[in-house]
PDB file of C-alpha atoms in Angstrom:
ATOM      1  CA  UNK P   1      44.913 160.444 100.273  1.00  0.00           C
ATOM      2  CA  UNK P   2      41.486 160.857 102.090  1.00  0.00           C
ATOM      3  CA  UNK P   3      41.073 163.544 104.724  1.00  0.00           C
ATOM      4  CA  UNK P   4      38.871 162.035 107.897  1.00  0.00           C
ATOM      5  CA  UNK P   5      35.558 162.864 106.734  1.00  0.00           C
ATOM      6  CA  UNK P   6      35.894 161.510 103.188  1.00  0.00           C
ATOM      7  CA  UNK P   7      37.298 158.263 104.168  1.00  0.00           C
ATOM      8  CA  UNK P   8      34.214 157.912 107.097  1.00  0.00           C
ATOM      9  CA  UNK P   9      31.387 158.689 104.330  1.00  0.00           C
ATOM     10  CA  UNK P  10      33.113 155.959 101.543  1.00  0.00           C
ATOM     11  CA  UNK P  11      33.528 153.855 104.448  1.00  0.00           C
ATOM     12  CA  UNK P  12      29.949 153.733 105.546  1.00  0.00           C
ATOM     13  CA  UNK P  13      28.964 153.951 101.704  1.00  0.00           C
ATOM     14  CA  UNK P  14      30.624 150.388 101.595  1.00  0.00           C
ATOM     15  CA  UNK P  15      28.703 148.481 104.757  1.00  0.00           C
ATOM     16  CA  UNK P  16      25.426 150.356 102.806  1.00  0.00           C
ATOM     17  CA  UNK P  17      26.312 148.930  99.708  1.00  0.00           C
ATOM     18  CA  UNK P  18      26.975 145.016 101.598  1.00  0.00           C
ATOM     19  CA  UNK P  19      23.928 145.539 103.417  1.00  0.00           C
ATOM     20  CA  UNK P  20      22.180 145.710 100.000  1.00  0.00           C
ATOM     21  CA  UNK P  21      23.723 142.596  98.791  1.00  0.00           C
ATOM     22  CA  UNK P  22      22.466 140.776 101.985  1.00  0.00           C
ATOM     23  CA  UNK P  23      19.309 142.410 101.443  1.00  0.00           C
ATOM     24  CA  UNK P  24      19.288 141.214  97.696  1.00  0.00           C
ATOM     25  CA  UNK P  25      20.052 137.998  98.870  1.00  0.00           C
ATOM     26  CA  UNK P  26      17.235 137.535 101.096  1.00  0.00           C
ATOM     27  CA  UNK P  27      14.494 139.085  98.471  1.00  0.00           C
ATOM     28  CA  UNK P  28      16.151 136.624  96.031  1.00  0.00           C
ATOM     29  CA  UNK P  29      15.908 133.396  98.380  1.00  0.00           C
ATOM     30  CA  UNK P  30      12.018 134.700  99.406  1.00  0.00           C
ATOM     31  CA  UNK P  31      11.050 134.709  94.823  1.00  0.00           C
ATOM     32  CA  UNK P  32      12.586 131.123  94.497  1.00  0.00           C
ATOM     33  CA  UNK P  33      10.953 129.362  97.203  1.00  0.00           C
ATOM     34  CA  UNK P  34       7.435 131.454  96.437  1.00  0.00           C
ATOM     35  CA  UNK P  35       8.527 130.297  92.884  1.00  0.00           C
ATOM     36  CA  UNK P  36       9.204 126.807  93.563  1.00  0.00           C
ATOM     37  CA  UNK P  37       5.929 127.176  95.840  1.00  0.00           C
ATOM     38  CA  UNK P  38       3.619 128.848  93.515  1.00  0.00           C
ATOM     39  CA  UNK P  39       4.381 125.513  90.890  1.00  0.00           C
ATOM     40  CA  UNK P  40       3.970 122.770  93.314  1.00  0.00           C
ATOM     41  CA  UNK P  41       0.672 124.621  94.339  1.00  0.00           C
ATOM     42  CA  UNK P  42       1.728 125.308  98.128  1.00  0.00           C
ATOM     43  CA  UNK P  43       0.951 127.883 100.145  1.00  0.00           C
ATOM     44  CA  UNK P  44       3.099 130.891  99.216  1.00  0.00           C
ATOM     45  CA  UNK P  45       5.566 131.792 101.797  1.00  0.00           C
ATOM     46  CA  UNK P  46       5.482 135.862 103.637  1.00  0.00           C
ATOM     47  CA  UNK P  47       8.128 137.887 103.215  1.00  0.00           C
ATOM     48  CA  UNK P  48       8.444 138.034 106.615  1.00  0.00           C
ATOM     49  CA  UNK P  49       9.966 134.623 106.756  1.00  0.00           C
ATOM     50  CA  UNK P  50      12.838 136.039 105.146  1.00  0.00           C
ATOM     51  CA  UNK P  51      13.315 139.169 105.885  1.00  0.00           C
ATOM     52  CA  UNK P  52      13.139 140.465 109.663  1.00  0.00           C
ATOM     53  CA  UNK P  53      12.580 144.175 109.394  1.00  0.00           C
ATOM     54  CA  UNK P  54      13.828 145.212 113.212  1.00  0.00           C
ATOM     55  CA  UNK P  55      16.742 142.960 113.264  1.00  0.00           C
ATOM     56  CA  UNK P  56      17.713 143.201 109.813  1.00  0.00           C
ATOM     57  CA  UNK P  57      17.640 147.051 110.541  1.00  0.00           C
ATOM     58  CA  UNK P  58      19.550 147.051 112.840  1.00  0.00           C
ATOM     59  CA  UNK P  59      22.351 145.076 111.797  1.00  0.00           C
ATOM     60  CA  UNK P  60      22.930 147.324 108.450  1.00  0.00           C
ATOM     61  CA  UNK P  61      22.993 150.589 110.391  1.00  0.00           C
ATOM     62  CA  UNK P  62      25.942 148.450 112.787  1.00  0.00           C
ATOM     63  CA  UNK P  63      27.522 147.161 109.512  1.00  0.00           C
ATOM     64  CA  UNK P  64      26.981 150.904 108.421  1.00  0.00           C
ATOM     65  CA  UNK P  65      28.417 151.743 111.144  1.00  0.00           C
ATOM     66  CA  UNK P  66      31.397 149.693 111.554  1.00  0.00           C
ATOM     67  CA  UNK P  67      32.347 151.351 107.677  1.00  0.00           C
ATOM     68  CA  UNK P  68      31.944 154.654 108.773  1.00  0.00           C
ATOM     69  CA  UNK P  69      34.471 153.850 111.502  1.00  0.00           C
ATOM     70  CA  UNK P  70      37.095 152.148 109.474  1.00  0.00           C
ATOM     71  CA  UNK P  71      36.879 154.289 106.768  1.00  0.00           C
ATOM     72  CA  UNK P  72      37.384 157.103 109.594  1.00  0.00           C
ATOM     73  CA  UNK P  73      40.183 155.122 111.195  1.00  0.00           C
ATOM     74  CA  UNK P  74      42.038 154.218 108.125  1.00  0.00           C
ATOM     75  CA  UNK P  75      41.530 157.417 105.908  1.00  0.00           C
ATOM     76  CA  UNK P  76      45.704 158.058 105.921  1.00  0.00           C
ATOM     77  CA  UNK P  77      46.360 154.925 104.189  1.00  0.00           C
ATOM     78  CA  UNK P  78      43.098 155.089 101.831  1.00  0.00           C
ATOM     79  CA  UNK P  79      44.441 155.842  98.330  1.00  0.00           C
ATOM     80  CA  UNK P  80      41.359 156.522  96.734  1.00  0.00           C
ATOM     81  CA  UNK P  81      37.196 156.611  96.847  1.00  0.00           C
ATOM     82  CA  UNK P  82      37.198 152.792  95.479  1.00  0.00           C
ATOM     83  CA  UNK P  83      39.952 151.404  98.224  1.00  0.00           C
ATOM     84  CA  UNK P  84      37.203 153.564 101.461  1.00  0.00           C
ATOM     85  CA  UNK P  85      34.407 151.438  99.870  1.00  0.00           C
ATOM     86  CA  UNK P  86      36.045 148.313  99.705  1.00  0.00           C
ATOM     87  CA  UNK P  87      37.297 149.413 103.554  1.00  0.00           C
ATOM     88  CA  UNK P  88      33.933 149.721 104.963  1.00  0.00           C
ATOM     89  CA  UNK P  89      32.345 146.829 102.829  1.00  0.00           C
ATOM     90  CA  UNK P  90      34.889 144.771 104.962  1.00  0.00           C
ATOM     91  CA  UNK P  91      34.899 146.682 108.081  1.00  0.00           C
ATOM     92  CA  UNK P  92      34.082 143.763 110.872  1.00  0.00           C
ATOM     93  CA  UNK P  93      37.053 141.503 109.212  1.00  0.00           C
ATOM     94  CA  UNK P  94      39.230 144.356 109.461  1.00  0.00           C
ATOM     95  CA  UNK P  95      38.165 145.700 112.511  1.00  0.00           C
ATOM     96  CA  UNK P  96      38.486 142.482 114.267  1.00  0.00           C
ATOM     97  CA  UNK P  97      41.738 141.722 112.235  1.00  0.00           C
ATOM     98  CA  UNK P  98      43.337 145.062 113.745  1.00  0.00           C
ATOM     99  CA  UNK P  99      41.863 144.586 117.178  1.00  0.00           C
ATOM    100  CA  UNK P 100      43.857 141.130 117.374  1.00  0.00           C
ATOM    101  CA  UNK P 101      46.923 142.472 116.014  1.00  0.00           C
ATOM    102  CA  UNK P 102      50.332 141.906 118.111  1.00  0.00           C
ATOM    103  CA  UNK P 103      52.961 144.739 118.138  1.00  0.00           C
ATOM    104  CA  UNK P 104      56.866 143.861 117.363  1.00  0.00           C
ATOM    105  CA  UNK P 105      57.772 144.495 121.674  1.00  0.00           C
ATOM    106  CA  UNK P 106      54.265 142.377 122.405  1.00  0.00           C
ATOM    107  CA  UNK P 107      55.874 139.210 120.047  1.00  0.00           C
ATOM    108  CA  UNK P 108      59.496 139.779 121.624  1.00  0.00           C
ATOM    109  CA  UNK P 109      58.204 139.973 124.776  1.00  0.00           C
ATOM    110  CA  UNK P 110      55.739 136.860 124.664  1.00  0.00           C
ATOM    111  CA  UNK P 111      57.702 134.879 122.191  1.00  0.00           C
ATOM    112  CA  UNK P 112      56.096 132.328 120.509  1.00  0.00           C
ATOM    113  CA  UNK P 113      52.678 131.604 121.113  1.00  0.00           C
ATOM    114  CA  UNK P 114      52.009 127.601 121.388  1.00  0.00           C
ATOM    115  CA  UNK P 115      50.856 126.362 118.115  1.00  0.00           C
ATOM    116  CA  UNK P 116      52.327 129.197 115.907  1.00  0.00           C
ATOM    117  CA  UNK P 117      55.175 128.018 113.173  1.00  0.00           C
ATOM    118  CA  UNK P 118      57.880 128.087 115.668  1.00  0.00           C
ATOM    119  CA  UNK P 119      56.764 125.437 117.428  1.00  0.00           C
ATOM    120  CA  UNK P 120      55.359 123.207 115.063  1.00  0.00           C
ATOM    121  CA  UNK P 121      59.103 123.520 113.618  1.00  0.00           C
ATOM    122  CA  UNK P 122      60.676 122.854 116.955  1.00  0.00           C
ATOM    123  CA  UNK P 123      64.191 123.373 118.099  1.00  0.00           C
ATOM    124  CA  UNK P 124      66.776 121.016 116.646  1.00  0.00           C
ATOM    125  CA  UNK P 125      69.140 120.431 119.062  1.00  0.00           C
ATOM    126  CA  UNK P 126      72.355 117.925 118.133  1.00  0.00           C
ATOM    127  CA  UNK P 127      71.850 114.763 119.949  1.00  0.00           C
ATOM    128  CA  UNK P 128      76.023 114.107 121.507  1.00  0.00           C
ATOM    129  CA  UNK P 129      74.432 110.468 122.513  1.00  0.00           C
ATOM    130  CA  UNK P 130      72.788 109.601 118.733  1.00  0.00           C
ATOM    131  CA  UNK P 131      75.052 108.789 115.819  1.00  0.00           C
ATOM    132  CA  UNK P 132      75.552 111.106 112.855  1.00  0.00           C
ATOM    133  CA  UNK P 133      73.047 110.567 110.720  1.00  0.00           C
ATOM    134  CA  UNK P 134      74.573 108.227 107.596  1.00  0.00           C
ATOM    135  CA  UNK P 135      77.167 106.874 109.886  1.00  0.00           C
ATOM    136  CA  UNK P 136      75.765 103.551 109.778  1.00  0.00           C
ATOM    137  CA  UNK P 137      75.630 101.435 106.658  1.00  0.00           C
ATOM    138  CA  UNK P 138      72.453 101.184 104.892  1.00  0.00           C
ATOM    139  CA  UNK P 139      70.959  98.019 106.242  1.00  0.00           C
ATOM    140  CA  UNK P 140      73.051  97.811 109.569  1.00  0.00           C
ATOM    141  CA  UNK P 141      71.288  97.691 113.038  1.00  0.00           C
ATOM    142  CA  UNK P 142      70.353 101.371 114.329  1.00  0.00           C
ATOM    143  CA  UNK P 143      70.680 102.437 110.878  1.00  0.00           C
ATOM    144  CA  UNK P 144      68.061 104.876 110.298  1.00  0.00           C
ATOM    145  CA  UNK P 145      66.362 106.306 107.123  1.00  0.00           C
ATOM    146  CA  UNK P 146      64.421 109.198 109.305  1.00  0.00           C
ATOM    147  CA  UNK P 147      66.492 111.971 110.793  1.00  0.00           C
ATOM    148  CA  UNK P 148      66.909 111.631 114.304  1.00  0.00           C
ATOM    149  CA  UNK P 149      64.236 113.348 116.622  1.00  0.00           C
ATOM    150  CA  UNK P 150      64.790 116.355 118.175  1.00  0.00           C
ATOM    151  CA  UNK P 151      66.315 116.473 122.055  1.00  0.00           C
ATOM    152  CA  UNK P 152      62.992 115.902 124.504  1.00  0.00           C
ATOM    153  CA  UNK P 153      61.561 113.502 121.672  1.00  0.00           C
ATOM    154  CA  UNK P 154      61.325 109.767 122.246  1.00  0.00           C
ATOM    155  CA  UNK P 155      62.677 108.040 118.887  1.00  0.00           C
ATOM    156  CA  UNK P 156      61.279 104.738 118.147  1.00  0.00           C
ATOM    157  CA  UNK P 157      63.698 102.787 116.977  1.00  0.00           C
ATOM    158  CA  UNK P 158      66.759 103.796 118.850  1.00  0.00           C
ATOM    159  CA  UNK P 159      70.411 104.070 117.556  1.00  0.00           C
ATOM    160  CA  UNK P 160      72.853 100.889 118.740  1.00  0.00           C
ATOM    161  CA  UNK P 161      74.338 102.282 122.067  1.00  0.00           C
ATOM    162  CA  UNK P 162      71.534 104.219 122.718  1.00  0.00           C
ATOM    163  CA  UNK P 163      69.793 104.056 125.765  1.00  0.00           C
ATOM    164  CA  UNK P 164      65.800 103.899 125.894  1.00  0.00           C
ATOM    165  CA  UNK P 165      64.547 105.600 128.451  1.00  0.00           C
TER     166      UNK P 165
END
């Protein structure tokens, strides 16, 4: 286990080392089109095009940031160096994951939240006015080969007896 400063430094060592890979990414993108460029006997592109030195700046000391903070946050259930860095190379995605969480007495108290699982599934309540399903013969009118639709659910193709409403 961590203790609080450990965790913050790994943490922040992880958004560092993302904010390199961006970096890379950028310097890499800026070489093949000055390659591409340089053949087809165009004017070279700046380096400014792809790299914005205030902005850019600014978003790795956030992202630097944002590790520090996890790492900080999460030090108790940090294992090891390795698991801080990994942490605080994914500290927005985290961050936002935990900031969106919902406690156990938030979901009992809510319930289900429209177009979770629970829903989609819907309650299956016994029809008393529908037939059994397989009651019919195969091939008989209001035989059905779907089950019947849950209560609240207009079927199309109605059971004999059944009323349409």
């Amino acid at each position: 286990m961590l203790s609080g400063a450990e965790g913050a430094l790994y943490g922040a060592g992880g958004g560092l080392v993302v904010e390199a890979v961006v970096t890379f990414g950028r310097l890499h993108a800026w070489q093949q089109t000055r390659h591409a460029s340089r053949v087809a006997g165009d004017v070279l592109p700046k380096l400014g095009a792809y790299i914005d030195p205030p902005a850019d700046s600014l978003a790795a000391l956030f992202r630097v940031v944002l590790g520090c903070a996890a790492g900080w946050l999460l030090h108790g259930e940090l294992g090891g160096m390795l698991a801080a860095v990994a942490v605080g190379a994914s500290a927005p995605a985290v961050l936002a994951q935990m900031g969106s969480a919902t406690t156990v007495a938030e979901a009992l108290q809510w319930g289900p939240t429209p177009g979770t699982a629970a829903e989609a599934a819907g309650a299956v309540v016994p029809n008393p006015a529908a037939p059994p399903s397989g009651s019919a013969a195969p091939g008989a009118p209001g035989a059905s080969a779907a089950p019947a639709a849950p209560a609240g659910h207009a079927s199309s193709s109605p059971a004999s007896g059944e009323a349409i409403p």
